[in-house]
Coordinates of C-alpha atoms and ligand atoms in Angstrom, one line a residue:
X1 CA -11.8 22.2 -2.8
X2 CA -15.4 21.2 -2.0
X3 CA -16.5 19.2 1.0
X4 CA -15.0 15.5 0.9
X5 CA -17.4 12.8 -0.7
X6 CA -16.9 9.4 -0.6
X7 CA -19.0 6.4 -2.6
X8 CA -19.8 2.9 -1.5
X9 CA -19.3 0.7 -4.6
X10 CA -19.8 -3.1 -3.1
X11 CA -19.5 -1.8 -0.1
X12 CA -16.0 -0.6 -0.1
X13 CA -16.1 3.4 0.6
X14 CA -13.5 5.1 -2.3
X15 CA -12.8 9.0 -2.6
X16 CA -14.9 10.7 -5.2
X17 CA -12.4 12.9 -6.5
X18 CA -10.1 10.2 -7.8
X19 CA -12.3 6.6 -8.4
X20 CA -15.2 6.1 -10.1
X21 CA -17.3 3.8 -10.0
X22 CA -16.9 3.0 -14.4
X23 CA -12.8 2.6 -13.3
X24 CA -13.5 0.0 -10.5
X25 CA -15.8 -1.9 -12.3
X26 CA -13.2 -1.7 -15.5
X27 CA -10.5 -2.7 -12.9
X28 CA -12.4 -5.7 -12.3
X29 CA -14.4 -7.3 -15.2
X30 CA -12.2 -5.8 -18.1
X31 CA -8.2 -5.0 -17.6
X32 CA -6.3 -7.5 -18.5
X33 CA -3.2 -8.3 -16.6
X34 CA -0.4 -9.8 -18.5
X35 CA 1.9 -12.1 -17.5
X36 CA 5.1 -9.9 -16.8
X37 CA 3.0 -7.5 -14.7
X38 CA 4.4 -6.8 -11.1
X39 CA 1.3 -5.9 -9.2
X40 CA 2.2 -4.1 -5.8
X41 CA -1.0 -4.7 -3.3
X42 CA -1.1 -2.8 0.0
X43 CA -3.6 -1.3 2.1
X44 CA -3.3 2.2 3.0
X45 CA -0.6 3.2 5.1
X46 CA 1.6 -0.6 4.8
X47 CA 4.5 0.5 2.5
X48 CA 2.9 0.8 -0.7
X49 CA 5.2 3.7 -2.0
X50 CA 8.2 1.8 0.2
X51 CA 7.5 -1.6 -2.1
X52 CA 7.1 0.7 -5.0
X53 CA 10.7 2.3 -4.7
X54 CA 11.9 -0.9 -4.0
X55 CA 10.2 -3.2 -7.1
X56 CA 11.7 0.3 -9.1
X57 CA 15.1 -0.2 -8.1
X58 CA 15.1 -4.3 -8.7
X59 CA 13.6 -3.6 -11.7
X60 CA 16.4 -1.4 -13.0
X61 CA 19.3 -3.2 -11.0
X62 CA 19.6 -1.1 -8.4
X63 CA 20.3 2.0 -10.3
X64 CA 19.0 4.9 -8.7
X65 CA 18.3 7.3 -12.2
X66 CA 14.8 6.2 -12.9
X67 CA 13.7 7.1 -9.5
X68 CA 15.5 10.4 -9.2
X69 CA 13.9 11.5 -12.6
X70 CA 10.5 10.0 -12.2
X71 CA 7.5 10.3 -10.3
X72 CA 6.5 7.4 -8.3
X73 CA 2.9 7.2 -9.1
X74 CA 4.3 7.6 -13.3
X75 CA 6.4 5.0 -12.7
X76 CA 3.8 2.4 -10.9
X77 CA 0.6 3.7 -11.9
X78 CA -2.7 3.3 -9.5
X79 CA -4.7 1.3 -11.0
X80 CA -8.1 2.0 -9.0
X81 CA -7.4 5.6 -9.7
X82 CA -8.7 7.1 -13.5
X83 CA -5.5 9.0 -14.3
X84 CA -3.7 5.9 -12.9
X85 CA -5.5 3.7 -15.3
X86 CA -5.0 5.4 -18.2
X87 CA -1.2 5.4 -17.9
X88 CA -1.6 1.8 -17.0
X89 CA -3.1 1.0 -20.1
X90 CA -0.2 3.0 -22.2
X91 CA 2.9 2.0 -19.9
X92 CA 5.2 -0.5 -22.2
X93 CA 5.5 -3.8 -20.1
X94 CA 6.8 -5.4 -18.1
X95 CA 4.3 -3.0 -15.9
X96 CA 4.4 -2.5 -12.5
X97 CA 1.3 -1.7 -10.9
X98 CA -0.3 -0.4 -7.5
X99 CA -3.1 -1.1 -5.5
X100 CA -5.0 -0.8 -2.7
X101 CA -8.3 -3.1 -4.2
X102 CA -9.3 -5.4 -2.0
X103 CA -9.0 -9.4 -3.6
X104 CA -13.0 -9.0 -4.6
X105 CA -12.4 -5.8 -6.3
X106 CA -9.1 -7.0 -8.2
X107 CA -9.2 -7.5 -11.6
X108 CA -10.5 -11.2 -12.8
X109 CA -7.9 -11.6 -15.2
X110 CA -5.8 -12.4 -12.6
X111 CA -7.6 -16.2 -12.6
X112 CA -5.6 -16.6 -16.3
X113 CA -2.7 -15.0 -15.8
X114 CA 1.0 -15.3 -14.3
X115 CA 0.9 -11.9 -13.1
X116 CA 2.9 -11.8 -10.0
X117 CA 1.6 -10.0 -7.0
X118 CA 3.5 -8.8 -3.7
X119 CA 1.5 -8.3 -1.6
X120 CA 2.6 -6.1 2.1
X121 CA 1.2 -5.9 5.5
X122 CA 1.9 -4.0 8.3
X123 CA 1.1 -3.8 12.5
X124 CA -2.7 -2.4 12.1
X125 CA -2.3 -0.2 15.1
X126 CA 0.7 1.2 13.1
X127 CA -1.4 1.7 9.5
X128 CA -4.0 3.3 12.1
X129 CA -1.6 5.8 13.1
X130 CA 0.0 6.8 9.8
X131 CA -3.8 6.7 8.2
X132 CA -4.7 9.1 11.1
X133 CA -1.9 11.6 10.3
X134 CA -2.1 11.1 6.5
X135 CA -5.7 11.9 6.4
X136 CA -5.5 15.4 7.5
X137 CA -3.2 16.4 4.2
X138 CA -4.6 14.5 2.0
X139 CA -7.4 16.9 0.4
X140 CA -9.6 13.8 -1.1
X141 CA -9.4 11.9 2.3
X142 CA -12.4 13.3 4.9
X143 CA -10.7 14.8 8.1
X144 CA -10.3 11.9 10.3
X145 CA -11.6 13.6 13.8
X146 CA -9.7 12.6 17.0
X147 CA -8.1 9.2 17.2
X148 CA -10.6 8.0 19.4
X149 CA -13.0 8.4 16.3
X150 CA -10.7 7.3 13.8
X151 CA -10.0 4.6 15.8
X152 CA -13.8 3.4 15.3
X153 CA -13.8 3.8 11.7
X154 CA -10.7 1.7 11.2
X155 CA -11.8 -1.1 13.3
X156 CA -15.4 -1.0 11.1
X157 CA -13.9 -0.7 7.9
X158 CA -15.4 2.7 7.2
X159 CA -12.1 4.4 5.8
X160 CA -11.3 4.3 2.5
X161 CA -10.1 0.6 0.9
X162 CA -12.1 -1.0 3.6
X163 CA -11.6 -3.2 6.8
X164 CA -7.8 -3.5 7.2
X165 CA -8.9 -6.9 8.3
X166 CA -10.7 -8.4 5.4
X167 CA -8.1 -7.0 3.0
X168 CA -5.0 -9.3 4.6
X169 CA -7.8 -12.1 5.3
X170 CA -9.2 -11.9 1.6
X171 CA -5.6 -11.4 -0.1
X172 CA -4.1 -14.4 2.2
X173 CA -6.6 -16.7 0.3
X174 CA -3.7 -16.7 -2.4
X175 CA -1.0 -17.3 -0.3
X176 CA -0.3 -20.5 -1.5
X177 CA -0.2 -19.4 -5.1
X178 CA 3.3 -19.8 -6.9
X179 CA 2.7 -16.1 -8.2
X180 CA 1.9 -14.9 -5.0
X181 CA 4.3 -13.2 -2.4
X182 CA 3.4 -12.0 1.1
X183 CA 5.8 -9.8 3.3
X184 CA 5.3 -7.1 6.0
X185 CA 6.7 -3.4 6.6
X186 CA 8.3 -5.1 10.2
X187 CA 10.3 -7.5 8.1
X188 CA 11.6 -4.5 5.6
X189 CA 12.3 -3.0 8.4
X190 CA 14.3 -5.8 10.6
X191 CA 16.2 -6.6 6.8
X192 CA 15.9 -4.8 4.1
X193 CA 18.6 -6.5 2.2
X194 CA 17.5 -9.8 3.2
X195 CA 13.8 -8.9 1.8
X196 CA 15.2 -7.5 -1.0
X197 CA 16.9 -10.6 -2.2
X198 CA 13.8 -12.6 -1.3
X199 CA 11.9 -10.2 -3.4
X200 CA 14.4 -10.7 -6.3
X201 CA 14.3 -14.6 -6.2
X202 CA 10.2 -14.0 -6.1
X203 CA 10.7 -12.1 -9.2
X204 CA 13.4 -14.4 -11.2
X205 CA 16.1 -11.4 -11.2
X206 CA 19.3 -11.8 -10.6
X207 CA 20.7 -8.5 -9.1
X208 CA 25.1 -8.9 -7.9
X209 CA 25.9 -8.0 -4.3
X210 CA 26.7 -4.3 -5.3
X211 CA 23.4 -4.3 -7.2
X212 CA 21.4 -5.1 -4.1
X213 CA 23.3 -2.6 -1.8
X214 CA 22.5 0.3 -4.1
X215 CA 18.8 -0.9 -4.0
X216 CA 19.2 -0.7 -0.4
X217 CA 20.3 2.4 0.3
X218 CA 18.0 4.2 -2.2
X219 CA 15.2 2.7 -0.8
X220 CA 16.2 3.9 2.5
X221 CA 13.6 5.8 4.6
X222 CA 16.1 8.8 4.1
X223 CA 17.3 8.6 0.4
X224 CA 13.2 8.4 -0.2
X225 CA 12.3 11.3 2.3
X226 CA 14.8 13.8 0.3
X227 CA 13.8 12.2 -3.1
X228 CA 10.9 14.8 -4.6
X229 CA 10.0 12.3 -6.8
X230 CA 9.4 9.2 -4.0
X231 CA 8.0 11.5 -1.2
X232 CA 4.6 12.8 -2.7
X233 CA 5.9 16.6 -2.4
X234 CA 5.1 16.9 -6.1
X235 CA 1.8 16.0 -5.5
X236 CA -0.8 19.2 -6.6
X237 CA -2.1 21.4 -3.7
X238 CA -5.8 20.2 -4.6
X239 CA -5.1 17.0 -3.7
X240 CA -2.5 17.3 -0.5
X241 CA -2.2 20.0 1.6
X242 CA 1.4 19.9 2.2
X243 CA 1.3 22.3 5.5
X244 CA -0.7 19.5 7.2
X245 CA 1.3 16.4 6.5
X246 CA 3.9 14.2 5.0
X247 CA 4.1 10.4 3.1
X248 CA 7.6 10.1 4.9
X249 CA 6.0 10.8 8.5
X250 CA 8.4 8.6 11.2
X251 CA 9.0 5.0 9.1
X252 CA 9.1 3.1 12.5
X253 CA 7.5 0.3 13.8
X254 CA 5.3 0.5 16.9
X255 CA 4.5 4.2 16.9
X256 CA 1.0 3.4 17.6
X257 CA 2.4 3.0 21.5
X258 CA 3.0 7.1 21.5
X259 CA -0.7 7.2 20.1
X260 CA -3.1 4.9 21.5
X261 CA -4.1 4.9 25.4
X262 CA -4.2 1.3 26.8
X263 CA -8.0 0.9 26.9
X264 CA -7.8 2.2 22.8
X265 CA -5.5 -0.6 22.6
X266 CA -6.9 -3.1 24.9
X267 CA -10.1 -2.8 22.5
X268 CA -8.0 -3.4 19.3
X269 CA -6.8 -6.3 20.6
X270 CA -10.3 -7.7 21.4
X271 CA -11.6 -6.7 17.7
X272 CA -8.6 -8.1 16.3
X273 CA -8.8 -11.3 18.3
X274 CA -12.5 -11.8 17.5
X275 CA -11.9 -10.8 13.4
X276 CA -8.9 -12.9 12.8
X277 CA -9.6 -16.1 15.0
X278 CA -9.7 -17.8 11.7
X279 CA -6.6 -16.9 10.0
X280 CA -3.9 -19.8 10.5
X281 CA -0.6 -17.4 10.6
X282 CA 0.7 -15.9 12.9
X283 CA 2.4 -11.7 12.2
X284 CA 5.6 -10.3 13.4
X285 CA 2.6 -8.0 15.6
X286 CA 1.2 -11.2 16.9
Ligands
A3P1 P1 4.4 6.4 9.0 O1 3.2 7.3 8.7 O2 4.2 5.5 10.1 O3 5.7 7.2 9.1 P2 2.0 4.1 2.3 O4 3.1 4.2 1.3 O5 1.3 2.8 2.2 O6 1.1 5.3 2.2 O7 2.7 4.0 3.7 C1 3.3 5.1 4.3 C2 4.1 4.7 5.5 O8 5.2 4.0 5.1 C3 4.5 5.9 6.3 O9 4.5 5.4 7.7 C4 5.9 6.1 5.8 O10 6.8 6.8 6.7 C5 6.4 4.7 5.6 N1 7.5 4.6 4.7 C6 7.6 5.0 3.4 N2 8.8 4.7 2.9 C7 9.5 4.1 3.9 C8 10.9 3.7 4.0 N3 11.7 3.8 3.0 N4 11.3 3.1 5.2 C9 10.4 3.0 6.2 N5 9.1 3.4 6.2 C10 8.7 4.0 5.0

């Protein structure tokens, strides 16, 4: 594959070789999202594919067949992406739908529409890490250098999607929206079936006790790891090199300790402090 390109459109930097600049402004001035859509919205590297699986498995009451049979990104289609958007646009509703748009990038329809969106966040220092390590296989993302220089681009938004920290500041502007629900990869991780039965009630599905453990435990890190069609090993050799990397890396929280030194960390803490002063939550990370 040539040399990795990437484009600013509104100042957001977005891989060439799967968004265009037509598809995002599409995205945002003409799809219309209708009001059984389930809209998964992550930034990179916060348990978009985890969410995924899981909104899958609710949506077929916990059984397992659809996600054994079907890839991931056929099953919750990319909208940013142009393949991903045409499937959206042919995929019988009730749709589920991924994202990594920031809220200024999403599509406006969502101002008329009941649409619900979940929306997951995760320990920055921890997306930095798995962003780091994803990078290298991932054949439309530039090589991300040593941490120390990843490290820079992350805290100045100059990675793909944007500034981890405007994405959860922008998207917590709808927090307070009935048709909005906010979680975070610690809290899948600390309980899953508790989450999962906070995501159901979100989502007006009633899923028995047997129901939810099967969505458990084929969500599991493990039961996704060995599923071909959950782990991105399906994924073409032009766009992930599959010597260099995996989706289903470690699935752990606070891996970024093994990573960053404690002045590297000592300075995300100051950038964090000074970016997200004005948020008025507080983060399992916190
Ligand atoms: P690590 O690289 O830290 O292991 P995304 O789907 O947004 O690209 O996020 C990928 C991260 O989510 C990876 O983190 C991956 O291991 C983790 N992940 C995916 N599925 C998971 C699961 N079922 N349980 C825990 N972590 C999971």
């Amino acid at each position: 594959m040539s040399e990795v390109t990437y484009f600013t459109h509104k100042g957001i930097l977005f891989p060439i070789n799967i968004c265009t600049r037509e598809t995002l402004l599409y995205v945002e001035n003409e799809f219309q999202l209708l009001d059984d859509d389930v809209v998964n919205v992550v930034y990179p590297k916060s348990g978009t594919n985890w969410m995924a699986e899981i909104l899958c498995l609710i949506h077929h009451k916990g059984d397992p067949t659809w996600v054994q049979n079907v890839s991931l990104w056929d099953r919750t289609p990319w909208i940013e992406t142009g393949t991903g958007m045409e499937h959206a646009l042919k995929y019988p509703p009730p749709r589920l739908l991924n994202t990594h748009l920031p809220i200024q990038l999403f599509p406006k329809s969502i101002l008329h529409s009941k649409a619900k969106i979940i929306y997951t966040a995760r320990n920055p220092k921890d997306v930095l890490v798995s962003f780091y390590h994803f990078s290298k296989s991932q054949r439309y993302l530039k090589d991300p250098g040593t941490v120390e220089e990843f490290l820079e681009k992350f805290l100045n938004g100059k990675v793909t999607s944007g500034s981890w920290f405007d994405h959860v500041k922008g998207w917590m502007e709808m927090k307070d929206r009935a048709n909005f629900f906010f979680i975070t990869y610690e809290e899948l991780k600390q309980d899953l079936r508790g989450s999962v039965e906070r995501i159901c009630h979100f989502l007006g599905k009633e899923l028995n006790s047997q129901q939810i453990d099967s969505v458990v435990e084929n969500a599991s890190f493990h039961k996704m790891k060995d599923n071909k069609m959950s782990n991105l090993s399906l994924l073409p050799d032009t766009l992930m090199d599959h010597t260099k990397g995996k989706l289903m890396r470690k699935g752990i929280c606070g891996d970024w300790k093994t990573h960053l030194t404690v002045a590297q960390s000592e300075h995300f803490d100051r950038v964090y402090q000074e970016k997200m002063r004005d948020v008025k939550m507080t983060f399992p990370w916190d």
